[in-house]
Amino acid sequence: MNAADAWLMIFGVALVSLAPRILPVAIFSRRKMPPWLEKWLSYVAPAVLGALAAVSILAPNGSLELSRENLYLWAALPTFAAGLITRSIFLTLLVGIAVMAALFHLLG
Amino acid sequence: MNTQELKQGFKDSFPIILGYLPLGFTFGVLARDAGLSLLQAVAMSVLCFTGAGQFIAAGMFKAGGSLIAIILTNLLVNLRYALFAASTVPYLRERIPPALAAALSYGLTDEVYAVSMNRYRRHPAATPYLAALVACSHLGWIGSTLAGALLGSFISSTDRLGLNFALPAMYISLLIILLRRRSHIYAALAAACTALLVGQLFPSTMANKFNIIAATLVGATLGVIWDERR
């Protein structure tokens, strides 16, 4: 593909990336949402985070890795503990990054 | 303008930016490798602001995929954002003017969504907060893309810095904070199992994030069912 195709791709991807985020807000801001839908949507955040966390730790490279060699699994344990204790995103992030860097140098 | 809200938005964007550094950097490297110019690589992060979608687009572009296929795949990858966006509406209503709320929602990535939802649990939504959170996160994404596109050939790996664990660590901490009721825990567990199961059975869904959409539908539905049965 040439440069013009690349630009077409960029604009096309931009359209389909931004529209799904903007349109639902534009549509539902102006009309009432049925209560059951509102309730269902309140479960979207816990569900999405559960899915993202599980995949990023247990399948960091695109397939399930339930082995001792999976550093993400080991790094997740102290990170979970830090999250439960501190309840701070920033501190949890620092613990996770520090543990991962240490694991990388010790075992990686 | 409420400067307290503005400051909090800046502050809350910091963990997101930390998570974006290695990802945006990697995208910058990949985009150049795929044959995009420096300007195109950066423009893509400016105009699209979609992590997985941009990686997939660069990969398909390099492999000579058709324009239609690249855009359709991205549409599917980004459908989950529609769910996220809809679920923020009850918090934004009457707090942020509808047109502005819709415009700011352009920046509702996985991470911005999770951080802002966490904020709305305890504080009402406010325009300066969301604007600062979105703008800073987006600038972090653009800056790290630029760095990757410029310096990619000089730096071997950010893994040694542990930065590859920034996003998983953020998902963990957000998950812990968002779980407030027993039914939330069941929803998260059901979604976690569904995402892994669907991803394992249909490997392509790991890359195109369909497993996350399936997991969201299953997890949220089971959460509601559990809540109603009590």
Short mmCIF file of C-alpha atoms in Angstrom, two decimals:
data_model
loop_
_atom_site.label_atom_id
_atom_site.label_comp_id
_atom_site.label_asym_id
_atom_site.label_seq_id
_atom_site.Cartn_x
_atom_site.Cartn_y
_atom_site.Cartn_z
CA MET A 1 0.00 0.00 0.00
CA ASN A 2 1.15 3.55 -0.64
CA ALA A 3 1.09 6.71 1.46
CA ALA A 4 -2.41 7.69 0.30
CA ASP A 5 -3.70 4.26 1.37
CA ALA A 6 -2.02 4.71 4.74
CA TRP A 7 -3.84 7.99 5.27
CA LEU A 8 -7.16 6.44 4.22
CA MET A 9 -6.52 3.65 6.71
CA ILE A 10 -5.75 6.14 9.48
CA PHE A 11 -8.93 8.14 8.85
CA GLY A 12 -11.04 5.00 8.54
CA VAL A 13 -9.66 3.53 11.77
CA ALA A 14 -10.17 6.89 13.50
CA LEU A 15 -13.84 6.88 12.49
CA VAL A 16 -14.55 3.37 13.79
CA SER A 17 -12.49 3.98 16.96
CA LEU A 18 -14.16 7.19 18.04
CA ALA A 19 -17.76 6.68 16.89
CA PRO A 20 -18.46 3.75 19.27
CA ARG A 21 -17.39 5.95 22.19
CA ILE A 22 -19.09 9.21 21.18
CA LEU A 23 -22.41 7.99 19.74
CA PRO A 24 -23.76 6.07 22.78
CA VAL A 25 -23.14 9.10 25.01
CA ALA A 26 -24.71 11.43 22.45
CA ILE A 27 -27.76 9.17 22.10
CA PHE A 28 -28.41 8.29 25.74
CA SER A 29 -27.62 11.72 27.20
CA ARG A 30 -30.80 13.07 25.72
CA ARG A 31 -33.27 10.31 26.52
CA LYS A 32 -34.09 8.27 29.56
CA MET A 33 -32.50 4.86 29.88
CA PRO A 34 -34.73 1.98 31.04
CA PRO A 35 -33.88 1.05 34.68
CA TRP A 36 -32.95 -2.55 33.80
CA LEU A 37 -30.43 -1.29 31.25
CA GLU A 38 -28.96 1.14 33.75
CA LYS A 39 -28.60 -1.68 36.27
CA TRP A 40 -27.03 -4.02 33.71
CA LEU A 41 -24.58 -1.32 32.62
CA SER A 42 -23.50 -0.85 36.26
CA TYR A 43 -22.00 -4.35 36.05
CA VAL A 44 -20.02 -3.61 32.89
CA ALA A 45 -17.05 -2.05 34.71
CA PRO A 46 -16.41 -4.93 37.17
CA ALA A 47 -16.87 -7.44 34.33
CA VAL A 48 -14.50 -5.66 31.93
CA LEU A 49 -11.79 -5.23 34.58
CA GLY A 50 -12.13 -8.87 35.64
CA ALA A 51 -11.67 -9.96 32.03
CA LEU A 52 -8.79 -7.58 31.29
CA ALA A 53 -6.93 -8.48 34.50
CA ALA A 54 -7.35 -12.22 33.95
CA VAL A 55 -6.20 -12.10 30.32
CA SER A 56 -3.24 -9.79 30.97
CA ILE A 57 -1.93 -12.03 33.79
CA LEU A 58 -2.88 -15.56 32.74
CA ALA A 59 -2.51 -15.11 28.97
CA PRO A 60 0.05 -12.29 28.63
CA ASN A 61 1.17 -13.42 25.18
CA GLY A 62 -2.15 -14.34 23.68
CA SER A 63 -2.65 -17.86 25.06
CA LEU A 64 -3.15 -19.39 28.48
CA GLU A 65 0.13 -19.75 30.42
CA LEU A 66 -0.52 -21.55 33.69
CA SER A 67 3.13 -22.38 34.29
CA ARG A 68 5.82 -21.40 36.76
CA GLU A 69 7.63 -19.61 33.92
CA ASN A 70 4.84 -17.06 33.61
CA LEU A 71 6.40 -14.04 35.33
CA TYR A 72 3.12 -12.12 35.09
CA LEU A 73 1.51 -14.67 37.38
CA TRP A 74 4.23 -14.25 40.01
CA ALA A 75 4.21 -10.46 39.76
CA ALA A 76 0.41 -10.45 40.13
CA LEU A 77 0.49 -11.94 43.65
CA PRO A 78 2.32 -9.09 45.47
CA THR A 79 0.47 -6.61 43.24
CA PHE A 80 -2.87 -8.00 44.42
CA ALA A 81 -1.68 -7.75 48.03
CA ALA A 82 -0.53 -4.16 47.48
CA GLY A 83 -3.90 -3.29 45.92
CA LEU A 84 -5.86 -4.77 48.81
CA ILE A 85 -3.70 -3.06 51.43
CA THR A 86 -3.10 0.38 49.90
CA ARG A 87 -6.26 0.78 47.74
CA SER A 88 -4.13 3.21 45.73
CA ILE A 89 -3.77 2.80 41.97
CA PHE A 90 -0.43 4.56 41.95
CA LEU A 91 1.19 2.56 44.79
CA THR A 92 -0.16 -0.70 43.38
CA LEU A 93 1.31 0.20 40.01
CA LEU A 94 4.72 0.97 41.55
CA VAL A 95 4.79 -2.33 43.43
CA GLY A 96 3.80 -4.24 40.30
CA ILE A 97 6.44 -2.57 38.12
CA ALA A 98 9.20 -2.96 40.75
CA VAL A 99 8.39 -6.64 41.30
CA MET A 100 8.29 -7.30 37.55
CA ALA A 101 11.64 -5.56 37.01
CA ALA A 102 13.17 -7.59 39.87
CA LEU A 103 11.74 -10.86 38.49
CA PHE A 104 13.03 -10.01 35.02
CA HIS A 105 16.57 -9.53 36.32
CA LEU A 106 16.52 -12.53 38.67
CA LEU A 107 14.80 -15.07 36.41
CA GLY A 108 14.23 -13.55 32.98
CA MET B 1 -13.70 26.31 36.38
CA ASN B 2 -13.09 24.09 39.36
CA THR B 3 -9.29 23.79 39.66
CA GLN B 4 -9.56 21.07 42.29
CA GLU B 5 -11.29 18.80 39.77
CA LEU B 6 -8.78 19.77 37.11
CA LYS B 7 -5.85 18.87 39.37
CA GLN B 8 -7.42 15.56 40.32
CA GLY B 9 -7.84 14.77 36.63
CA PHE B 10 -4.14 15.45 36.04
CA LYS B 11 -3.20 13.33 39.05
CA ASP B 12 -5.38 10.40 38.09
CA SER B 13 -3.95 10.36 34.57
CA PHE B 14 -0.47 9.61 35.90
CA PRO B 15 -0.90 5.84 36.34
CA ILE B 16 -2.54 5.69 32.92
CA ILE B 17 0.39 7.49 31.29
CA LEU B 18 2.83 5.15 33.02
CA GLY B 19 0.94 2.23 31.52
CA TYR B 20 0.86 3.84 28.08
CA LEU B 21 4.60 4.55 27.90
CA PRO B 22 5.70 1.04 26.89
CA LEU B 23 2.57 0.43 24.79
CA GLY B 24 2.72 3.71 22.86
CA PHE B 25 6.45 3.30 22.42
CA THR B 26 5.98 -0.19 21.02
CA PHE B 27 3.26 1.06 18.69
CA GLY B 28 5.62 3.79 17.41
CA VAL B 29 8.27 1.17 16.65
CA LEU B 30 5.78 -1.20 14.99
CA ALA B 31 4.17 1.55 12.92
CA ARG B 32 7.52 2.59 11.42
CA ASP B 33 8.36 -1.04 10.86
CA ALA B 34 5.01 -1.50 9.07
CA GLY B 35 5.95 1.27 6.63
CA LEU B 36 4.12 4.27 8.11
CA SER B 37 5.97 7.58 8.14
CA LEU B 38 6.82 9.35 11.41
CA LEU B 39 3.94 11.76 10.78
CA GLN B 40 1.52 8.94 10.02
CA ALA B 41 2.50 7.00 13.13
CA VAL B 42 1.92 10.00 15.35
CA ALA B 43 -1.23 11.03 13.46
CA MET B 44 -2.66 7.60 14.08
CA SER B 45 -2.22 8.00 17.84
CA VAL B 46 -3.70 11.51 17.65
CA LEU B 47 -6.74 10.52 15.60
CA CYS B 48 -7.49 6.96 16.74
CA PHE B 49 -6.38 6.64 20.40
CA THR B 50 -7.15 2.94 20.51
CA GLY B 51 -4.37 0.66 21.78
CA ALA B 52 -5.30 -2.77 20.46
CA GLY B 53 -6.93 -1.34 17.35
CA GLN B 54 -3.78 0.53 16.30
CA PHE B 55 -1.58 -2.52 16.84
CA ILE B 56 -3.91 -4.64 14.73
CA ALA B 57 -4.10 -1.98 12.01
CA ALA B 58 -0.29 -1.65 11.83
CA GLY B 59 0.08 -5.43 11.72
CA MET B 60 -2.52 -5.86 8.97
CA PHE B 61 -1.09 -2.91 7.04
CA LYS B 62 2.36 -4.50 7.07
CA ALA B 63 0.90 -7.84 5.95
CA GLY B 64 -0.79 -6.07 3.03
CA GLY B 65 -4.33 -6.43 4.35
CA SER B 66 -7.09 -4.62 2.47
CA LEU B 67 -8.32 -1.26 3.68
CA ILE B 68 -11.85 -2.59 4.20
CA ALA B 69 -10.59 -5.56 6.25
CA ILE B 70 -8.47 -3.32 8.47
CA ILE B 71 -11.32 -0.89 9.14
CA LEU B 72 -13.94 -3.62 9.72
CA THR B 73 -11.63 -5.45 12.13
CA ASN B 74 -11.10 -2.21 14.00
CA LEU B 75 -14.83 -1.60 14.17
CA LEU B 76 -15.26 -5.00 15.83
CA VAL B 77 -12.34 -4.43 18.19
CA ASN B 78 -13.77 -1.09 19.25
CA LEU B 79 -17.38 -2.22 19.76
CA ARG B 80 -16.67 -2.80 23.45
CA TYR B 81 -16.23 0.95 23.82
CA ALA B 82 -19.92 1.39 23.02
CA LEU B 83 -20.75 -0.61 26.14
CA PHE B 84 -18.31 1.41 28.24
CA ALA B 85 -19.59 4.71 26.90
CA ALA B 86 -23.24 3.79 27.53
CA SER B 87 -22.43 2.76 31.11
CA THR B 88 -20.91 6.18 31.90
CA VAL B 89 -24.06 8.05 30.84
CA PRO B 90 -25.96 7.73 34.17
CA TYR B 91 -23.00 9.44 35.88
CA LEU B 92 -22.53 12.16 33.28
CA ARG B 93 -26.21 13.08 32.98
CA GLU B 94 -26.96 16.50 34.46
CA ARG B 95 -23.31 16.90 35.46
CA ILE B 96 -21.72 17.49 32.05
CA PRO B 97 -23.63 19.11 29.15
CA PRO B 98 -24.65 16.38 26.64
CA ALA B 99 -22.65 17.71 23.67
CA LEU B 100 -19.52 18.14 25.80
CA ALA B 101 -19.98 14.73 27.43
CA ALA B 102 -20.20 13.11 23.99
CA ALA B 103 -17.15 15.02 22.72
CA LEU B 104 -15.00 14.13 25.76
CA SER B 105 -16.02 10.49 25.45
CA TYR B 106 -13.78 10.27 22.37
CA GLY B 107 -10.98 9.48 24.84
CA LEU B 108 -12.74 6.67 26.69
CA THR B 109 -10.08 3.95 26.42
CA ASP B 110 -10.13 0.88 28.68
CA GLU B 111 -7.96 2.70 31.20
CA VAL B 112 -9.64 6.11 31.10
CA TYR B 113 -12.98 4.33 31.45
CA ALA B 114 -11.91 2.34 34.51
CA VAL B 115 -10.26 5.28 36.27
CA SER B 116 -13.18 7.63 35.64
CA MET B 117 -15.78 5.05 36.75
CA ASN B 118 -13.80 4.59 39.94
CA ARG B 119 -13.89 8.35 40.46
CA TYR B 120 -17.65 8.57 39.84
CA ARG B 121 -18.35 6.02 42.56
CA ARG B 122 -17.39 8.57 45.18
CA HIS B 123 -17.43 11.96 43.44
CA PRO B 124 -19.92 13.39 40.99
CA ALA B 125 -18.65 13.69 37.41
CA ALA B 126 -17.26 17.09 36.43
CA THR B 127 -16.14 18.53 33.10
CA PRO B 128 -12.67 19.73 34.25
CA TYR B 129 -11.88 16.33 35.75
CA LEU B 130 -12.83 14.34 32.65
CA ALA B 131 -11.20 16.87 30.31
CA ALA B 132 -7.89 16.77 32.20
CA LEU B 133 -7.95 12.97 32.50
CA VAL B 134 -8.66 12.47 28.79
CA ALA B 135 -6.26 15.16 27.55
CA CYS B 136 -3.30 14.03 29.69
CA SER B 137 -3.82 10.36 28.91
CA HIS B 138 -4.06 11.14 25.20
CA LEU B 139 -0.93 13.31 25.31
CA GLY B 140 0.90 10.47 27.06
CA TRP B 141 -0.19 8.09 24.30
CA ILE B 142 0.89 10.53 21.55
CA GLY B 143 4.21 11.36 23.24
CA SER B 144 5.17 7.73 23.76
CA THR B 145 4.24 6.95 20.14
CA LEU B 146 6.49 9.78 18.97
CA ALA B 147 9.32 8.51 21.18
CA GLY B 148 8.93 4.97 19.82
CA ALA B 149 8.76 6.15 16.21
CA LEU B 150 11.89 8.29 16.68
CA LEU B 151 14.04 6.18 18.97
CA GLY B 152 12.74 2.69 18.29
CA SER B 153 15.96 1.48 16.71
CA PHE B 154 18.10 2.56 19.68
CA ILE B 155 16.27 0.95 22.57
CA SER B 156 16.08 -2.81 22.82
CA SER B 157 13.40 -3.49 25.40
CA THR B 158 11.35 -1.78 28.09
CA ASP B 159 10.66 -5.17 29.70
CA ARG B 160 13.78 -4.86 31.86
CA LEU B 161 12.20 -1.83 33.53
CA GLY B 162 9.13 -3.83 34.52
CA LEU B 163 6.96 -1.46 32.48
CA ASN B 164 5.37 -4.41 30.68
CA PHE B 165 3.53 -5.03 33.95
CA ALA B 166 2.18 -1.47 34.25
CA LEU B 167 -1.16 -2.20 32.57
CA PRO B 168 -1.78 -5.57 34.29
CA ALA B 169 -0.97 -3.88 37.63
CA MET B 170 -3.41 -1.10 36.84
CA TYR B 171 -6.15 -3.57 35.90
CA ILE B 172 -5.56 -5.38 39.23
CA SER B 173 -5.78 -2.22 41.33
CA LEU B 174 -8.85 -0.92 39.47
CA LEU B 175 -10.53 -4.30 39.77
CA ILE B 176 -9.98 -4.34 43.54
CA ILE B 177 -11.35 -0.82 43.89
CA LEU B 178 -14.39 -1.43 41.68
CA LEU B 179 -15.54 -4.57 43.51
CA ARG B 180 -17.92 -3.15 46.09
CA ARG B 181 -20.56 -5.86 46.39
CA ARG B 182 -20.61 -9.61 46.31
CA SER B 183 -22.47 -9.53 42.99
CA HIS B 184 -19.63 -7.43 41.49
CA ILE B 185 -17.16 -10.15 42.47
CA TYR B 186 -19.28 -12.81 40.76
CA ALA B 187 -19.58 -10.64 37.65
CA ALA B 188 -15.78 -10.15 37.55
CA LEU B 189 -15.04 -13.84 38.12
CA ALA B 190 -17.54 -14.94 35.48
CA ALA B 191 -16.06 -12.43 33.03
CA ALA B 192 -12.49 -13.54 33.81
CA CYS B 193 -13.35 -17.20 33.13
CA THR B 194 -15.32 -16.35 29.98
CA ALA B 195 -12.51 -14.18 28.57
CA LEU B 196 -9.93 -16.94 29.08
CA LEU B 197 -12.20 -19.73 27.86
CA VAL B 198 -13.35 -17.91 24.71
CA GLY B 199 -9.78 -16.73 24.05
CA GLN B 200 -8.44 -20.25 24.40
CA LEU B 201 -11.15 -21.85 22.24
CA PHE B 202 -10.97 -19.15 19.56
CA PRO B 203 -7.41 -17.77 19.62
CA SER B 204 -8.15 -14.95 17.18
CA THR B 205 -10.46 -13.39 19.79
CA MET B 206 -7.46 -12.77 22.07
CA ALA B 207 -6.06 -10.37 19.48
CA ASN B 208 -9.30 -8.77 18.33
CA LYS B 209 -10.69 -8.50 21.90
CA PHE B 210 -13.89 -10.32 21.08
CA ASN B 211 -13.26 -12.42 24.15
CA ILE B 212 -13.50 -9.25 26.25
CA ILE B 213 -16.86 -8.37 24.68
CA ALA B 214 -18.19 -11.90 25.27
CA ALA B 215 -16.86 -11.78 28.85
CA THR B 216 -18.53 -8.42 29.50
CA LEU B 217 -21.91 -9.66 28.25
CA VAL B 218 -21.72 -12.87 30.31
CA GLY B 219 -20.25 -11.25 33.44
CA ALA B 220 -22.65 -8.29 33.59
CA THR B 221 -25.68 -10.50 32.93
CA LEU B 222 -24.72 -13.02 35.63
CA GLY B 223 -24.01 -10.15 38.04
CA VAL B 224 -27.53 -8.78 37.54
CA ILE B 225 -29.08 -12.25 37.86
CA TRP B 226 -27.17 -12.86 41.10
CA ASP B 227 -28.25 -9.48 42.42
CA GLU B 228 -31.94 -10.12 41.61
CA ARG B 229 -31.98 -13.57 43.22
CA ARG B 230 -30.86 -12.35 46.62
#
